[in-house]
Coordinates of C-alpha atoms and ligand atoms in Angstrom, one line a residue:
X14 CA -83.1 42.0 -34.5
X15 CA -83.4 38.2 -34.3
X16 CA -80.2 36.1 -34.6
X17 CA -79.9 34.1 -37.9
X18 CA -80.9 30.8 -36.3
X19 CA -83.9 28.5 -36.6
X20 CA -86.5 30.0 -34.2
X21 CA -87.7 26.6 -33.1
X22 CA -84.2 25.5 -32.1
X23 CA -83.9 28.7 -30.1
X24 CA -87.3 28.1 -28.4
X25 CA -86.1 24.7 -27.3
X26 CA -83.4 26.4 -25.3
X27 CA -85.9 28.5 -23.4
X28 CA -88.1 25.7 -22.1
X29 CA -88.2 25.3 -18.3
X30 CA -85.1 23.9 -16.7
X31 CA -85.2 20.1 -16.9
X32 CA -87.0 20.2 -20.3
X33 CA -84.7 22.6 -22.2
X34 CA -81.9 21.9 -24.6
X35 CA -78.5 23.3 -25.4
X36 CA -78.0 25.9 -28.1
X37 CA -78.1 24.5 -31.6
X38 CA -74.8 23.5 -33.2
X39 CA -74.9 26.5 -35.7
X40 CA -74.8 28.9 -32.7
X41 CA -71.1 27.7 -32.3
X42 CA -70.1 27.3 -35.9
X43 CA -71.9 30.0 -38.1
X44 CA -70.1 33.1 -39.1
X45 CA -73.4 34.9 -39.4
X46 CA -74.3 34.1 -35.8
X47 CA -70.8 35.1 -34.7
X48 CA -71.2 38.5 -36.4
X49 CA -74.6 38.9 -34.8
X50 CA -73.2 38.1 -31.4
X51 CA -70.3 40.5 -31.7
X52 CA -72.8 43.3 -32.3
X53 CA -75.6 42.4 -30.0
X54 CA -73.8 40.5 -27.2
X55 CA -70.5 42.4 -27.1
X56 CA -70.9 45.9 -28.5
X57 CA -74.3 46.4 -27.0
X58 CA -73.3 45.0 -23.7
X59 CA -70.7 46.0 -21.1
X60 CA -67.5 44.3 -22.3
X61 CA -64.5 44.0 -20.0
X62 CA -61.4 45.4 -21.7
X63 CA -58.9 44.8 -18.9
X64 CA -57.9 46.2 -15.5
X65 CA -58.0 49.9 -15.0
X66 CA -54.5 49.6 -13.4
X67 CA -53.1 48.4 -16.7
X68 CA -53.2 52.0 -17.8
X69 CA -51.2 54.7 -16.0
X70 CA -51.8 58.4 -16.2
X71 CA -50.9 59.7 -19.6
X72 CA -51.1 56.2 -21.2
X73 CA -53.4 55.0 -24.0
X74 CA -54.0 51.5 -25.2
X75 CA -55.8 49.9 -28.2
X76 CA -58.3 47.3 -27.2
X77 CA -61.3 45.6 -28.8
X78 CA -64.9 45.1 -28.0
X79 CA -66.7 42.7 -30.4
X80 CA -65.6 43.8 -33.9
X81 CA -64.8 47.3 -32.8
X82 CA -61.4 48.9 -32.0
X83 CA -61.5 51.0 -28.9
X84 CA -58.9 53.5 -27.7
X85 CA -58.7 53.4 -23.9
X86 CA -56.8 56.4 -22.4
X87 CA -56.1 57.8 -19.0
X88 CA -55.7 61.6 -18.9
X89 CA -53.2 63.4 -16.7
X90 CA -55.7 63.7 -13.8
X91 CA -56.2 59.9 -13.9
X92 CA -59.7 59.8 -15.5
X93 CA -60.3 56.8 -17.7
X94 CA -61.6 57.6 -21.2
X95 CA -62.6 55.6 -24.2
X96 CA -63.0 56.5 -27.8
X97 CA -63.6 54.8 -31.1
X98 CA -60.1 53.9 -32.3
X99 CA -60.3 55.8 -35.6
X100 CA -58.8 59.0 -36.8
X101 CA -61.2 61.7 -37.9
X102 CA -59.0 62.5 -40.9
X103 CA -59.0 59.4 -43.1
X104 CA -59.7 56.7 -40.6
X105 CA -56.3 55.2 -39.6
X106 CA -56.4 53.5 -36.2
X107 CA -54.8 55.7 -33.6
X108 CA -53.2 52.9 -31.5
X109 CA -52.7 49.4 -32.7
X110 CA -54.8 46.8 -30.8
X111 CA -52.8 45.4 -27.9
X112 CA -50.3 48.3 -27.8
X113 CA -49.9 50.7 -25.0
X114 CA -48.4 54.1 -25.7
X115 CA -47.1 56.9 -23.5
X116 CA -49.2 59.7 -24.7
X117 CA -49.8 63.1 -23.2
X118 CA -51.4 63.5 -26.6
X119 CA -52.5 60.9 -29.1
X120 CA -50.8 61.3 -32.5
X121 CA -52.2 59.5 -35.5
X122 CA -49.4 57.5 -37.2
X123 CA -50.7 58.3 -40.7
X124 CA -50.6 62.1 -41.1
X125 CA -49.9 63.1 -37.5
X126 CA -53.2 64.7 -36.5
X127 CA -52.9 65.2 -32.8
X128 CA -55.7 64.7 -30.2
X129 CA -55.7 65.6 -26.6
X130 CA -56.5 63.1 -23.8
X131 CA -60.1 64.5 -23.8
X132 CA -60.5 63.5 -27.5
X133 CA -60.3 67.1 -28.8
X134 CA -58.4 67.6 -32.1
X135 CA -55.4 69.8 -31.2
X136 CA -53.5 70.0 -34.4
X137 CA -53.9 69.0 -38.0
X138 CA -50.7 69.6 -40.0
X139 CA -51.1 71.8 -43.1
X140 CA -54.7 72.8 -42.3
X141 CA -53.7 76.2 -41.0
X142 CA -55.7 78.8 -43.0
X143 CA -57.8 76.2 -44.8
X144 CA -61.1 77.9 -45.2
X145 CA -64.0 76.4 -43.4
X146 CA -61.9 73.9 -41.4
X147 CA -62.9 74.0 -37.8
X148 CA -60.9 71.7 -35.5
X149 CA -63.7 71.5 -33.0
X150 CA -65.8 69.5 -35.5
X151 CA -63.3 66.7 -35.5
X152 CA -63.1 65.4 -32.0
X153 CA -62.8 61.7 -31.3
X154 CA -66.1 59.8 -30.7
X155 CA -66.5 59.2 -27.0
X156 CA -67.6 55.8 -25.7
X157 CA -69.1 55.0 -22.3
X158 CA -66.4 53.5 -20.0
X159 CA -66.8 52.5 -16.4
X160 CA -64.6 50.9 -13.8
X161 CA -66.0 48.2 -11.5
X162 CA -63.9 46.7 -8.7
X163 CA -60.8 47.5 -10.8
X164 CA -62.0 46.2 -14.1
X165 CA -62.6 48.5 -17.0
X166 CA -65.8 48.0 -19.1
X167 CA -66.9 49.7 -22.3
X168 CA -70.3 49.8 -24.0
X169 CA -69.5 50.5 -27.7
X170 CA -73.1 51.0 -28.8
X171 CA -73.8 53.4 -26.0
X172 CA -77.2 51.8 -25.5
X173 CA -76.7 49.5 -22.5
X174 CA -78.2 50.5 -19.2
X175 CA -75.8 52.0 -16.7
X176 CA -73.2 49.4 -15.5
X177 CA -74.5 49.1 -11.9
X178 CA -78.0 48.2 -13.2
X179 CA -76.5 45.9 -15.8
X180 CA -74.7 43.9 -13.2
X181 CA -77.2 44.2 -10.4
X182 CA -76.6 44.4 -6.6
X183 CA -76.1 40.7 -5.7
X184 CA -72.8 40.4 -7.6
X185 CA -71.4 43.5 -6.1
X186 CA -72.1 42.2 -2.6
X187 CA -70.5 38.8 -3.4
X188 CA -67.3 40.3 -4.6
X189 CA -66.9 43.3 -2.3
X190 CA -65.3 41.3 0.5
X191 CA -62.5 40.3 -1.9
X192 CA -61.8 44.0 -2.6
X193 CA -60.7 43.1 -6.2
X194 CA -59.9 46.8 -6.9
X195 CA -57.0 46.7 -4.5
X196 CA -55.5 43.5 -5.8
X197 CA -52.5 43.3 -8.0
X198 CA -51.9 41.1 -11.0
X199 CA -48.8 38.8 -10.3
X200 CA -49.3 36.2 -13.0
X201 CA -50.8 36.1 -16.5
X202 CA -51.3 33.4 -19.2
X203 CA -52.7 34.1 -22.6
X204 CA -54.4 31.2 -24.4
X205 CA -55.8 30.7 -27.8
X206 CA -58.6 28.2 -27.7
X207 CA -60.0 26.7 -30.8
X208 CA -63.5 26.8 -29.6
X209 CA -66.5 29.2 -29.6
X210 CA -66.5 31.7 -26.7
X211 CA -69.8 30.3 -25.4
X212 CA -68.4 26.8 -25.0
X213 CA -65.8 28.3 -22.7
X214 CA -68.4 30.2 -20.7
X215 CA -70.7 27.1 -20.4
X216 CA -67.9 24.9 -19.4
X217 CA -66.9 27.3 -16.7
X218 CA -70.3 27.2 -15.1
X219 CA -70.6 23.5 -14.4
X220 CA -68.6 20.9 -12.4
X221 CA -70.5 18.0 -13.8
X222 CA -67.3 17.3 -15.8
X223 CA -64.9 17.7 -12.9
X224 CA -64.5 14.1 -11.9
X225 CA -63.8 13.2 -15.5
X226 CA -61.4 16.0 -16.4
X227 CA -59.9 17.5 -13.2
X228 CA -58.2 15.1 -10.8
X229 CA -56.1 17.9 -9.3
X230 CA -59.2 20.1 -8.7
X231 CA -61.2 17.3 -7.1
X232 CA -58.4 16.8 -4.6
X233 CA -58.9 20.3 -3.1
X234 CA -62.6 21.0 -3.8
X235 CA -65.5 18.5 -3.6
X236 CA -66.9 18.5 -7.1
X237 CA -70.5 18.4 -5.8
X238 CA -70.3 21.0 -3.1
X239 CA -71.7 24.5 -3.0
X240 CA -74.7 26.1 -4.6
X241 CA -75.7 28.6 -7.3
X242 CA -76.5 32.3 -6.8
X243 CA -79.6 34.0 -8.0
X244 CA -78.5 36.8 -10.3
X245 CA -80.3 40.1 -10.6
X246 CA -78.1 41.2 -13.4
X247 CA -76.5 39.9 -16.6
X248 CA -74.3 37.3 -15.0
X249 CA -74.3 33.7 -13.7
X250 CA -72.4 32.0 -10.9
X251 CA -72.1 29.8 -7.9
X252 CA -69.7 28.8 -5.2
X253 CA -67.9 25.7 -4.2
X254 CA -66.3 24.5 -0.9
X255 CA -62.7 23.7 -0.2
X256 CA -61.7 20.3 1.2
X257 CA -61.0 20.4 4.9
X258 CA -57.2 20.2 4.4
X259 CA -57.2 22.9 1.6
X260 CA -56.5 26.6 2.3
X261 CA -57.1 27.4 -1.4
X262 CA -57.1 25.9 -4.9
X263 CA -53.5 24.8 -5.5
X264 CA -51.9 21.4 -6.2
X265 CA -51.3 20.7 -2.5
X266 CA -54.2 22.8 -1.1
X267 CA -51.6 25.1 0.6
X268 CA -51.6 28.8 0.0
X269 CA -48.4 30.7 -0.9
X270 CA -50.0 34.0 0.1
X271 CA -52.2 35.5 2.8
X272 CA -56.0 35.3 3.0
X273 CA -57.8 38.4 1.7
X274 CA -58.4 40.6 4.7
X275 CA -62.1 41.2 4.0
X276 CA -63.2 37.6 4.2
X277 CA -65.1 36.0 7.1
X278 CA -64.1 32.5 8.4
X279 CA -66.8 31.1 6.1
X280 CA -65.6 33.1 3.2
X281 CA -62.2 31.5 3.6
X282 CA -63.6 28.1 3.1
X283 CA -65.1 28.6 -0.4
X284 CA -64.4 29.7 -3.9
X285 CA -66.8 32.0 -5.7
X286 CA -67.2 31.5 -9.5
X287 CA -69.0 34.2 -11.4
X288 CA -69.2 35.3 -15.0
X289 CA -70.5 38.5 -16.4
X290 CA -72.0 38.2 -19.8
X291 CA -70.4 38.4 -22.3
X292 CA -66.7 38.1 -21.4
X293 CA -65.4 38.3 -17.8
X294 CA -65.1 35.2 -15.6
X295 CA -64.1 35.9 -12.0
X296 CA -62.9 33.1 -9.7
X297 CA -62.5 34.4 -6.2
X298 CA -60.4 32.3 -3.8
X299 CA -59.6 32.9 -0.1
X300 CA -56.2 34.3 -1.1
X301 CA -56.4 35.3 -4.8
X302 CA -58.7 36.2 -7.5
X303 CA -58.3 34.7 -11.0
X304 CA -60.0 36.1 -14.1
X305 CA -60.5 34.9 -17.6
X306 CA -61.2 37.6 -20.2
X307 CA -62.6 36.2 -23.4
X308 CA -62.0 37.8 -26.8
X309 CA -63.7 36.0 -29.6
X310 CA -61.7 36.0 -32.8
X311 CA -64.0 33.8 -34.9
X312 CA -66.9 31.3 -34.4
X313 CA -64.3 28.6 -33.6
X314 CA -61.5 30.7 -31.9
X315 CA -61.2 32.6 -28.7
X316 CA -58.3 34.4 -27.2
X317 CA -58.3 34.2 -23.4
X318 CA -56.4 36.4 -21.0
X319 CA -56.0 34.7 -17.7
X320 CA -54.8 36.8 -14.7
X321 CA -54.1 36.0 -11.0
X322 CA -54.6 38.9 -8.6
X323 CA -53.2 39.0 -5.1
X324 CA -53.3 41.3 -2.1
X325 CA -50.3 43.6 -1.8
X326 CA -49.6 41.9 1.6
X327 CA -49.0 38.6 -0.3
X328 CA -46.7 40.2 -2.8
X329 CA -44.7 41.7 0.1
X330 CA -43.9 38.3 1.5
X331 CA -40.3 37.3 1.1
X332 CA -40.0 34.9 -1.8
X333 CA -43.6 35.2 -2.8
X334 CA -44.3 33.1 -5.9
X335 CA -47.8 33.2 -7.5
X336 CA -47.2 29.9 -9.3
X337 CA -49.0 27.8 -6.6
X338 CA -52.1 29.4 -8.0
X339 CA -51.3 29.9 -11.6
X340 CA -49.7 26.5 -12.1
X341 CA -52.8 24.8 -10.6
X342 CA -55.1 26.7 -12.8
X343 CA -52.9 26.4 -15.9
X344 CA -53.2 22.6 -15.6
X345 CA -57.0 22.9 -15.0
X346 CA -57.5 25.5 -17.8
X347 CA -55.7 23.2 -20.3
X348 CA -57.9 20.3 -19.3
X349 CA -60.9 22.5 -19.9
X350 CA -59.7 23.9 -23.2
X351 CA -59.1 20.4 -24.6
X352 CA -62.7 19.6 -23.8
X353 CA -64.0 22.8 -25.3
X354 CA -62.0 22.2 -28.5
X355 CA -63.4 18.7 -28.7
X356 CA -67.0 20.1 -28.3
X357 CA -66.2 22.6 -31.0
X358 CA -65.3 19.8 -33.4
X359 CA -68.4 18.0 -32.3
X360 CA -70.6 21.0 -33.1
X361 CA -69.2 21.0 -36.6
X362 CA -70.1 17.3 -37.0
X363 CA -73.2 16.7 -39.2
X364 CA -74.4 14.4 -36.4
X365 CA -74.5 17.2 -33.8
X366 CA -77.9 17.9 -32.2
X367 CA -79.2 20.0 -29.3
X368 CA -78.7 18.0 -26.1
X369 CA -80.5 17.9 -22.7
X370 CA -79.1 19.4 -19.5
X371 CA -78.6 17.5 -16.2
X372 CA -79.7 18.8 -12.8
X373 CA -76.1 19.7 -12.3
X374 CA -76.1 22.1 -15.2
X375 CA -78.4 24.8 -13.9
X376 CA -75.9 27.5 -14.5
X377 CA -75.3 26.3 -18.0
X378 CA -79.1 26.7 -18.4
X379 CA -78.9 30.3 -17.2
X380 CA -76.1 31.1 -19.7
X381 CA -78.0 29.4 -22.5
X382 CA -81.2 31.3 -21.5
X383 CA -79.5 34.7 -21.5
X384 CA -78.1 34.0 -25.0
X385 CA -81.2 32.4 -26.4
X386 CA -83.4 35.2 -25.2
X387 CA -81.1 37.7 -26.8
X388 CA -81.2 35.7 -30.0
X389 CA -85.0 35.7 -29.9
X390 CA -86.0 39.0 -28.4
X391 CA -82.9 41.1 -28.6
X392 CA -83.1 41.5 -24.8
X393 CA -79.9 41.2 -22.7
X394 CA -81.1 40.6 -19.2
X395 CA -80.7 38.5 -16.0
X396 CA -81.2 34.8 -16.3
X397 CA -84.4 33.1 -15.2
X398 CA -84.7 32.2 -11.5
X399 CA -84.3 28.6 -10.6
X400 CA -85.9 27.1 -7.4
X401 CA -83.9 27.4 -4.2
X402 CA -81.7 25.8 -3.2
X403 CA -80.7 26.7 -6.6
X404 CA -79.7 24.1 -9.1
X405 CA -76.5 25.5 -10.5
X406 CA -72.9 25.1 -11.2
X407 CA -72.7 22.2 -8.9
X408 CA -76.1 20.8 -8.7
X409 CA -79.0 20.7 -6.3
X410 CA -77.0 20.4 -3.1
X411 CA -77.9 22.7 -0.2
X412 CA -76.4 26.0 0.6
Ligands
FES502 S1 -55.7 59.3 -41.0 FE1 -55.1 60.1 -39.1 S2 -53.9 61.8 -39.7 FE2 -54.6 61.1 -41.6
FE2_503 FE1 -63.4 22.5 -15.9

């Protein structure tokens, strides 16, 4: 199903890098496009719904993917399950979005139907003896759910390829040394950004704006360093170097933790920035991993959950304080959100047009290509390959 956009405008996005254009303004402002995206770019994709560790055994949580309410649960044996968050009786939501409940069983708040952690209907008050009523016909609808390096992903439509194939092998190899699955969240900020979710993703994937927006960042990371990766899955990303004096991304460049144990000497000198489409951005530093999870709430509004994950060894240090990382990125995030919100207003301006991309916006091209190809062909796949050394997040510099 094609997206409700001018096909010629979409085609302009798919021209070869250097001759292509950004998405048309309506892609950021139209409710019809937003509805199309929630269905085809969120519900039909693998959407990140949080960290697996957020949910202990016997807990359940209401989350969302696209327009859909999802009930995420962990049974007593520790297996993560996902169901459509709707009661089989008359359709009440089982757990409110954002709430976590302690639940050996899941009880509908409306008429108290009770479901087991496996989704089976265990009890339906007053139905005893009702002829033809068979509890086994009313189990919750299962949804595919997977954990990957500690993050939980759901595919509401049930039609996406298996998660490892969706993400490809390259990304796994890039993040494995950081062992994200073993890291612990020590700080979190929730933001509401008055901008389309794609503006946040596109902004994340370039540092063309860094000298203009991010004085603090430019003091610890050369804005034109690094290179882009060549994704074999539905993601985009690149890496940047640290300044010689900087141990990590912080206001002073000093780390308040310990380096992640799996990193080589080289790995400790860089930051890896990757984003799975549609909604997880992972920024892997020598001593912490920051994530942004994007939850679109409307064409012009995105809720962002930002988390900072550290090694248990860092948390064990006396007086450990994660703010060296979270404060730095909170400052930087807000600089970015201001720009995204301004672009959102720009997109609503009658004078807005599709614009060209610089050689330093290769990874924006990849994001735009993934989205535009989905708009045109309904296919959610890896971005096009760009020549090596890849033009990317940071430009045409060498590896
Ligand atoms: S709607 Fe859930 S018990 Fe009635
Ligand atoms: Fe930025």
